[in-house]
mmCIF file of C-alpha atoms in Angstrom:
data_model
loop_
_atom_site.group_PDB
_atom_site.id
_atom_site.type_symbol
_atom_site.label_atom_id
_atom_site.label_comp_id
_atom_site.label_asym_id
_atom_site.label_seq_id
_atom_site.Cartn_x
_atom_site.Cartn_y
_atom_site.Cartn_z
ATOM 1 C CA UNK A 1377 -53.782 11.592 -82.221
ATOM 2 C CA UNK A 1378 -54.265 8.098 -80.568
ATOM 3 C CA UNK A 1379 -51.927 6.571 -81.676
ATOM 4 C CA UNK A 1380 -49.343 9.266 -80.771
ATOM 5 C CA UNK A 1381 -51.348 9.685 -76.936
ATOM 6 C CA UNK A 1382 -50.794 5.483 -76.889
ATOM 7 C CA UNK A 1383 -46.483 5.449 -77.840
ATOM 8 C CA UNK A 1384 -46.046 8.208 -75.508
ATOM 9 C CA UNK A 1385 -47.875 6.364 -72.908
ATOM 10 C CA UNK A 1386 -45.390 3.292 -72.948
ATOM 11 C CA UNK A 1387 -42.235 6.064 -73.774
ATOM 12 C CA UNK A 1388 -43.579 6.726 -70.016
ATOM 13 C CA UNK A 1389 -44.159 3.963 -68.595
ATOM 14 C CA UNK A 1390 -40.811 2.531 -69.473
ATOM 15 C CA UNK A 1391 -38.557 5.351 -68.209
ATOM 16 C CA UNK A 1392 -40.708 5.010 -65.316
ATOM 17 C CA UNK A 1393 -39.379 1.614 -65.086
ATOM 18 C CA UNK A 1394 -36.086 1.268 -65.358
ATOM 19 C CA UNK A 1395 -36.013 4.701 -62.885
ATOM 20 C CA UNK A 1396 -37.482 2.104 -60.281
ATOM 21 C CA UNK A 1397 -34.799 -0.114 -61.248
ATOM 22 C CA UNK A 1398 -31.796 2.155 -61.224
ATOM 23 C CA UNK A 1399 -33.883 3.145 -57.196
ATOM 24 C CA UNK A 1400 -33.433 -0.731 -56.928
ATOM 25 C CA UNK A 1401 -37.157 -0.561 -56.696
ATOM 26 C CA UNK A 1402 -37.558 -2.860 -58.531
ATOM 27 C CA UNK A 1403 -37.167 -5.484 -55.920
ATOM 28 C CA UNK A 1404 -35.724 -6.224 -52.821
ATOM 29 C CA UNK A 1405 -32.378 -5.748 -52.223
ATOM 30 C CA UNK A 1406 -30.650 -8.628 -49.294
ATOM 31 C CA UNK A 1407 -27.465 -7.897 -47.947
ATOM 32 C CA UNK A 1408 -25.002 -10.190 -47.048
ATOM 33 C CA UNK A 1409 -23.468 -10.015 -43.703
ATOM 34 C CA UNK A 1410 -19.779 -10.492 -45.140
ATOM 35 C CA UNK A 1411 -16.915 -13.248 -43.834
ATOM 36 C CA UNK A 1412 -14.030 -11.970 -41.345
ATOM 37 C CA UNK A 1413 -10.818 -11.911 -43.386
ATOM 38 C CA UNK A 1414 -9.032 -15.529 -42.462
ATOM 39 C CA UNK A 1415 -5.952 -12.528 -41.841
ATOM 40 C CA UNK A 1416 -7.780 -10.992 -39.169
ATOM 41 C CA UNK A 1417 -9.093 -13.731 -36.826
ATOM 42 C CA UNK A 1418 -5.203 -14.675 -35.587
ATOM 43 C CA UNK A 1419 -5.325 -10.828 -34.084
ATOM 44 C CA UNK A 1420 -8.978 -10.736 -32.942
ATOM 45 C CA UNK A 1421 -7.901 -14.337 -31.354
ATOM 46 C CA UNK A 1422 -4.249 -12.672 -29.666
ATOM 47 C CA UNK A 1423 -6.572 -9.261 -28.177
ATOM 48 C CA UNK A 1424 -9.847 -11.488 -25.871
ATOM 49 C CA UNK A 1425 -6.300 -13.624 -24.623
ATOM 50 C CA UNK A 1426 -4.460 -10.924 -23.865
ATOM 51 C CA UNK A 1427 -7.690 -8.968 -22.559
ATOM 52 C CA UNK A 1428 -8.425 -12.548 -20.250
ATOM 53 C CA UNK A 1429 -5.911 -12.865 -16.585
ATOM 54 C CA UNK A 1430 -3.150 -14.446 -17.598
ATOM 55 C CA UNK A 1431 -2.098 -17.846 -14.768
ATOM 56 C CA UNK A 1432 0.376 -15.178 -13.006
ATOM 57 C CA UNK A 1433 -1.700 -12.122 -13.121
ATOM 58 C CA UNK A 1434 -3.842 -14.291 -11.151
ATOM 59 C CA UNK A 1435 -1.906 -15.924 -9.165
ATOM 60 C CA UNK A 1436 -1.054 -12.442 -7.655
ATOM 61 C CA UNK A 1437 -4.890 -11.637 -7.308
ATOM 62 C CA UNK A 1438 -4.906 -14.867 -4.902
ATOM 63 C CA UNK A 1439 -1.703 -13.479 -3.540
ATOM 64 C CA UNK A 1440 -3.174 -10.163 -2.577
ATOM 65 C CA UNK A 1441 -7.025 -12.112 -1.902
ATOM 66 C CA UNK A 1442 -8.851 -10.478 -4.015
ATOM 67 C CA UNK A 1443 -11.033 -11.351 -6.648
ATOM 68 C CA UNK A 1444 -9.249 -10.423 -10.163
ATOM 69 C CA UNK A 1445 -13.057 -8.006 -10.414
ATOM 70 C CA UNK A 1446 -12.054 -6.077 -7.882
ATOM 71 C CA UNK A 1447 -11.639 -2.307 -7.331
ATOM 72 C CA UNK A 1448 -8.801 0.200 -7.571
ATOM 73 C CA UNK A 1449 -9.814 0.919 -3.730
ATOM 74 C CA UNK A 1450 -10.118 -2.730 -2.654
ATOM 75 C CA UNK A 1451 -6.614 -3.969 -4.812
ATOM 76 C CA UNK A 1452 -4.422 -0.586 -2.142
ATOM 77 C CA UNK A 1453 -6.544 -1.696 1.036
ATOM 78 C CA UNK A 1454 -5.606 -5.397 0.458
ATOM 79 C CA UNK A 1455 -1.470 -4.472 -0.503
ATOM 80 C CA UNK A 1456 -1.522 -2.168 2.246
ATOM 81 C CA UNK A 1457 -3.482 -4.400 4.384
ATOM 82 C CA UNK A 1458 -0.984 -7.104 3.825
ATOM 83 C CA UNK A 1459 1.900 -4.981 3.912
ATOM 84 C CA UNK A 1460 2.071 -3.052 7.287
ATOM 85 C CA UNK A 1461 0.970 -7.058 8.495
ATOM 86 C CA UNK A 1462 4.285 -8.178 6.994
ATOM 87 C CA UNK A 1463 6.171 -5.248 7.975
ATOM 88 C CA UNK A 1464 10.141 -5.837 8.366
ATOM 89 C CA UNK A 1465 10.160 -9.244 6.180
ATOM 90 C CA UNK A 1466 11.338 -7.928 3.078
ATOM 91 C CA UNK A 1467 10.590 -10.847 1.221
ATOM 92 C CA UNK A 1468 7.336 -11.052 1.603
ATOM 93 C CA UNK A 1469 6.775 -6.844 1.032
ATOM 94 C CA UNK A 1470 8.702 -7.069 -2.208
ATOM 95 C CA UNK A 1471 6.812 -10.457 -2.645
ATOM 96 C CA UNK A 1472 3.169 -8.350 -2.453
ATOM 97 C CA UNK A 1473 4.665 -5.415 -4.590
ATOM 98 C CA UNK A 1474 5.630 -7.870 -7.368
ATOM 99 C CA UNK A 1475 1.602 -9.133 -6.917
ATOM 100 C CA UNK A 1476 0.337 -5.370 -7.091
ATOM 101 C CA UNK A 1477 2.148 -3.772 -10.149
ATOM 102 C CA UNK A 1478 1.019 -7.016 -12.021
ATOM 103 C CA UNK A 1479 -2.724 -6.729 -10.868
ATOM 104 C CA UNK A 1480 -2.254 -2.740 -11.854
ATOM 105 C CA UNK A 1481 -0.631 -3.327 -15.331
ATOM 106 C CA UNK A 1482 -3.731 -6.061 -16.167
ATOM 107 C CA UNK A 1483 -6.505 -3.644 -14.957
ATOM 108 C CA UNK A 1484 -4.154 -1.086 -16.938
ATOM 109 C CA UNK A 1485 -4.482 -2.929 -20.195
ATOM 110 C CA UNK A 1486 -8.219 -3.276 -19.656
ATOM 111 C CA UNK A 1487 -8.693 -0.131 -19.699
ATOM 112 C CA UNK A 1488 -6.754 0.879 -22.252
ATOM 113 C CA UNK A 1489 -8.687 -1.769 -24.186
ATOM 114 C CA UNK A 1490 -12.043 -0.748 -23.440
ATOM 115 C CA UNK A 1491 -13.244 -3.645 -21.365
ATOM 116 C CA UNK A 1492 -12.816 -2.765 -18.042
ATOM 117 C CA UNK A 1493 -15.872 -0.824 -16.657
ATOM 118 C CA UNK A 1494 -14.662 3.225 -16.071
ATOM 119 C CA UNK A 1495 -12.982 3.758 -12.862
ATOM 120 C CA UNK A 1496 -12.324 6.849 -11.359
ATOM 121 C CA UNK A 1497 -9.920 5.792 -9.958
ATOM 122 C CA UNK A 1498 -7.844 3.333 -12.984
ATOM 123 C CA UNK A 1499 -7.016 5.869 -15.765
ATOM 124 C CA UNK A 1500 -6.518 8.682 -13.949
ATOM 125 C CA UNK A 1501 -4.517 8.220 -10.235
ATOM 126 C CA UNK A 1502 -2.024 5.650 -12.749
ATOM 127 C CA UNK A 1503 -0.726 8.800 -14.388
ATOM 128 C CA UNK A 1504 2.731 8.985 -12.811
ATOM 129 C CA UNK A 1505 3.044 11.300 -10.229
ATOM 130 C CA UNK A 1506 5.346 13.191 -8.185
ATOM 131 C CA UNK A 1507 5.445 10.983 -4.869
ATOM 132 C CA UNK A 1508 4.306 13.195 -2.067
ATOM 133 C CA UNK A 1509 7.351 13.586 -0.037
ATOM 134 C CA UNK A 1510 7.512 13.344 3.986
ATOM 135 C CA UNK A 1511 8.657 16.022 5.758
ATOM 136 C CA UNK A 1512 10.931 14.194 7.833
ATOM 137 C CA UNK A 1513 13.342 11.833 6.080
ATOM 138 C CA UNK A 1514 16.929 9.916 7.392
ATOM 139 C CA UNK A 1515 20.186 9.874 6.366
ATOM 140 C CA UNK A 1516 20.776 6.883 5.033
ATOM 141 C CA UNK A 1517 23.179 5.473 7.127
ATOM 142 C CA UNK A 1518 20.637 5.108 9.616
ATOM 143 C CA UNK A 1519 18.571 3.033 7.672
ATOM 144 C CA UNK A 1520 20.046 0.094 8.919
ATOM 145 C CA UNK A 1521 19.051 0.582 12.728
ATOM 146 C CA UNK A 1522 16.621 3.568 12.581
ATOM 147 C CA UNK A 1523 13.118 4.188 11.151
ATOM 148 C CA UNK A 1524 10.431 6.557 11.488
ATOM 149 C CA UNK A 1525 7.787 5.428 13.667
ATOM 150 C CA UNK A 1526 4.062 5.723 13.126
ATOM 151 C CA UNK A 1527 1.790 8.008 15.259
ATOM 152 C CA UNK A 1528 -0.231 5.599 16.364
ATOM 153 C CA UNK A 1529 2.941 4.320 18.311
ATOM 154 C CA UNK A 1530 4.927 6.994 18.801
ATOM 155 C CA UNK A 1531 2.066 8.721 20.860
ATOM 156 C CA UNK A 1532 1.379 5.759 22.331
ATOM 157 C CA UNK A 1533 5.158 5.128 24.079
ATOM 158 C CA UNK A 1534 5.752 9.100 24.595
ATOM 159 C CA UNK A 1535 1.868 8.801 27.366
ATOM 160 C CA UNK A 1536 3.352 5.324 28.757
ATOM 161 C CA UNK A 1537 6.428 6.521 29.259
ATOM 162 C CA UNK A 1538 5.222 9.396 30.838
ATOM 163 C CA UNK A 1539 3.354 7.993 32.838
ATOM 164 C CA UNK A 1540 5.784 5.945 34.916
ATOM 165 C CA UNK A 1541 8.849 8.291 34.257
ATOM 166 C CA UNK A 1542 6.691 10.820 35.949
ATOM 167 C CA UNK A 1543 5.676 8.535 39.663
ATOM 168 C CA UNK A 1544 9.472 9.762 41.377
ATOM 169 C CA UNK A 1545 7.765 12.966 41.241
ATOM 170 C CA UNK A 1546 5.063 12.146 43.536
ATOM 171 C CA UNK A 1547 7.274 10.067 45.661
ATOM 172 C CA UNK A 1548 11.134 9.992 45.454
ATOM 173 C CA UNK A 1549 10.874 6.853 46.436
ATOM 174 C CA UNK A 1550 9.911 5.489 42.998
ATOM 175 C CA UNK A 1551 12.392 6.548 41.260
ATOM 176 C CA UNK A 1552 13.747 2.238 40.775
ATOM 177 C CA UNK A 1553 10.787 0.869 39.731
ATOM 178 C CA UNK A 1554 9.856 4.185 37.229
ATOM 179 C CA UNK A 1555 13.947 3.669 35.571
ATOM 180 C CA UNK A 1556 13.161 -0.522 35.834
ATOM 181 C CA UNK A 1557 9.211 -0.053 34.515
ATOM 182 C CA UNK A 1558 10.565 2.019 31.594
ATOM 183 C CA UNK A 1559 13.868 0.099 30.685
ATOM 184 C CA UNK A 1560 12.302 -3.629 30.442
ATOM 185 C CA UNK A 1561 8.942 -2.215 28.454
ATOM 186 C CA UNK A 1562 11.171 -0.415 25.932
ATOM 187 C CA UNK A 1563 13.826 -4.278 25.756
ATOM 188 C CA UNK A 1564 10.150 -5.139 24.828
ATOM 189 C CA UNK A 1565 9.363 -2.683 22.239
ATOM 190 C CA UNK A 1566 12.153 -2.051 20.301
ATOM 191 C CA UNK A 1567 12.869 -5.943 19.970
ATOM 192 C CA UNK A 1568 9.504 -6.431 18.760
ATOM 193 C CA UNK A 1569 9.418 -3.447 16.370
ATOM 194 C CA UNK A 1570 8.960 -4.843 12.600
ATOM 195 C CA UNK A 1571 8.830 -7.551 13.875
ATOM 196 C CA UNK A 1572 6.455 -10.072 11.476
ATOM 197 C CA UNK A 1573 2.840 -9.752 13.587
ATOM 198 C CA UNK A 1574 0.700 -13.348 13.601
ATOM 199 C CA UNK A 1575 -1.805 -12.139 15.439
ATOM 200 C CA UNK A 1576 -1.569 -14.971 18.166
ATOM 201 C CA UNK A 1577 -0.084 -14.053 21.113
ATOM 202 C CA UNK A 1578 1.151 -18.773 21.831
ATOM 203 C CA UNK A 1579 2.909 -17.665 18.253
ATOM 204 C CA UNK A 1580 4.691 -14.959 19.409
ATOM 205 C CA UNK A 1581 5.914 -17.335 22.561
ATOM 206 C CA UNK A 1582 6.908 -19.731 20.169
ATOM 207 C CA UNK A 1583 9.099 -17.192 18.150
ATOM 208 C CA UNK A 1584 12.717 -18.265 18.320
ATOM 209 C CA UNK A 1585 15.264 -15.920 20.270
ATOM 210 C CA UNK A 1586 17.005 -13.602 17.991
ATOM 211 C CA UNK A 1587 19.976 -13.517 19.637
ATOM 212 C CA UNK A 1588 21.449 -10.582 17.093
ATOM 213 C CA UNK A 1589 18.348 -8.359 17.890
ATOM 214 C CA UNK A 1590 18.122 -9.277 21.259
ATOM 215 C CA UNK A 1591 22.126 -7.754 21.672
ATOM 216 C CA UNK A 1592 21.346 -5.050 20.079
ATOM 217 C CA UNK A 1593 18.013 -4.016 22.065
ATOM 218 C CA UNK A 1594 20.096 -4.652 25.803
ATOM 219 C CA UNK A 1595 22.461 -2.345 24.856
ATOM 220 C CA UNK A 1596 20.693 0.368 23.303
ATOM 221 C CA UNK A 1597 18.258 0.353 25.670
ATOM 222 C CA UNK A 1598 21.114 0.219 28.387
ATOM 223 C CA UNK A 1599 22.990 3.177 26.542
ATOM 224 C CA UNK A 1600 19.782 5.306 26.694
ATOM 225 C CA UNK A 1601 19.313 4.858 30.070
ATOM 226 C CA UNK A 1602 22.536 5.693 31.440
ATOM 227 C CA UNK A 1603 22.218 8.889 28.510
ATOM 228 C CA UNK A 1604 18.927 9.821 29.013
ATOM 229 C CA UNK A 1605 20.177 9.677 33.842
ATOM 230 C CA UNK A 1606 23.043 11.777 32.834
ATOM 231 C CA UNK A 1607 21.015 14.312 30.440
ATOM 232 C CA UNK A 1608 18.249 14.612 33.678
ATOM 233 C CA UNK A 1609 21.396 15.840 35.876
ATOM 234 C CA UNK A 1610 22.929 17.914 33.592
ATOM 235 C CA UNK A 1611 18.872 20.078 32.789
ATOM 236 C CA UNK A 1612 18.964 20.191 37.159
ATOM 237 C CA UNK A 1613 19.333 24.013 36.988
ATOM 238 C CA UNK A 1614 16.376 23.967 34.550
ATOM 239 C CA UNK A 1615 14.003 21.805 36.254
ATOM 240 C CA UNK A 1616 14.751 23.258 39.751
ATOM 241 C CA UNK A 1617 10.898 22.380 41.095
ATOM 242 C CA UNK A 1618 12.223 18.790 40.409
ATOM 243 C CA UNK A 1619 13.904 16.595 43.368
ATOM 244 C CA UNK A 1620 17.414 15.701 41.579
ATOM 245 C CA UNK A 1621 15.734 11.873 41.740
ATOM 246 C CA UNK A 1622 12.617 13.195 39.259
ATOM 247 C CA UNK A 1623 15.391 14.511 36.779
ATOM 248 C CA UNK A 1624 17.277 11.931 36.212
ATOM 249 C CA UNK A 1625 13.646 9.758 36.352
ATOM 250 C CA UNK A 1626 12.879 11.851 33.205
ATOM 251 C CA UNK A 1627 15.618 12.321 31.400
ATOM 252 C CA UNK A 1628 16.316 8.025 31.632
ATOM 253 C CA UNK A 1629 11.625 7.892 30.287
ATOM 254 C CA UNK A 1630 12.399 9.803 27.931
ATOM 255 C CA UNK A 1631 16.317 8.209 26.524
ATOM 256 C CA UNK A 1632 13.686 5.295 26.495
ATOM 257 C CA UNK A 1633 10.852 6.423 25.143
ATOM 258 C CA UNK A 1634 13.637 7.870 21.887
ATOM 259 C CA UNK A 1635 15.197 4.256 21.814
ATOM 260 C CA UNK A 1636 12.057 2.300 21.299
ATOM 261 C CA UNK A 1637 10.419 4.557 19.166
ATOM 262 C CA UNK A 1638 13.465 5.603 16.378
ATOM 263 C CA UNK A 1639 15.678 2.426 16.523
ATOM 264 C CA UNK A 1640 15.029 -0.729 15.191
ATOM 265 C CA UNK A 1641 16.450 -4.045 15.767
ATOM 266 C CA UNK A 1642 14.833 -6.912 13.424
ATOM 267 C CA UNK A 1643 15.377 -7.198 9.731
ATOM 268 C CA UNK A 1644 16.695 -9.316 7.017
#
């Protein structure tokens, strides 16, 4: 019996040793990291290079006057500000458009690669959407000489020309003064509409005279004054409460206001 007991105990010890070895309990096993395959290294290097801004993209950031970590709102705000400042300068606006597109493409690549932190604008607003059509559009043949005014510009013109145009209503002797003042204001507003804004009155004064724009400005304002005065005379029966001179002044003022609000003479 003792011999059988020791033999069984030896067999049991051998089985436990085999099980421990099979389960990895016989000794600690250390797994070393596998080296990166040589074929994968160039691909990873190319991806890293693509995420870094190229010289053209860096130049686009500088053109917009923003940093390379600027947000979507900051990029669009800088673009809109510079576009408004260079209104009328087609070449400058095209360069700004190209710079903005390069920055947006770079941001989109970063977004798709996962290297850009989540931004509610990127990945959502960069998807192609149907542009909202304006309520009023100009015919193609008028795009060279006409442009829809901004709301603030139009309201300012209506207020200025309305005030001076109503002067003859209170005093008939102000007809010539009213028309003359409105004619000068219309010449100034129309000639400078769309011209590059330097932000400096001295630079504006030193700007060379555009002969073509000056000729068009004088012709448009002169024609508007004549047609507006004629329209005032024709509408006099309807404006029976006004004198003839006041009707002429209002007609001329309205025509000059329309001319400097919707026409443009500056351009390439």
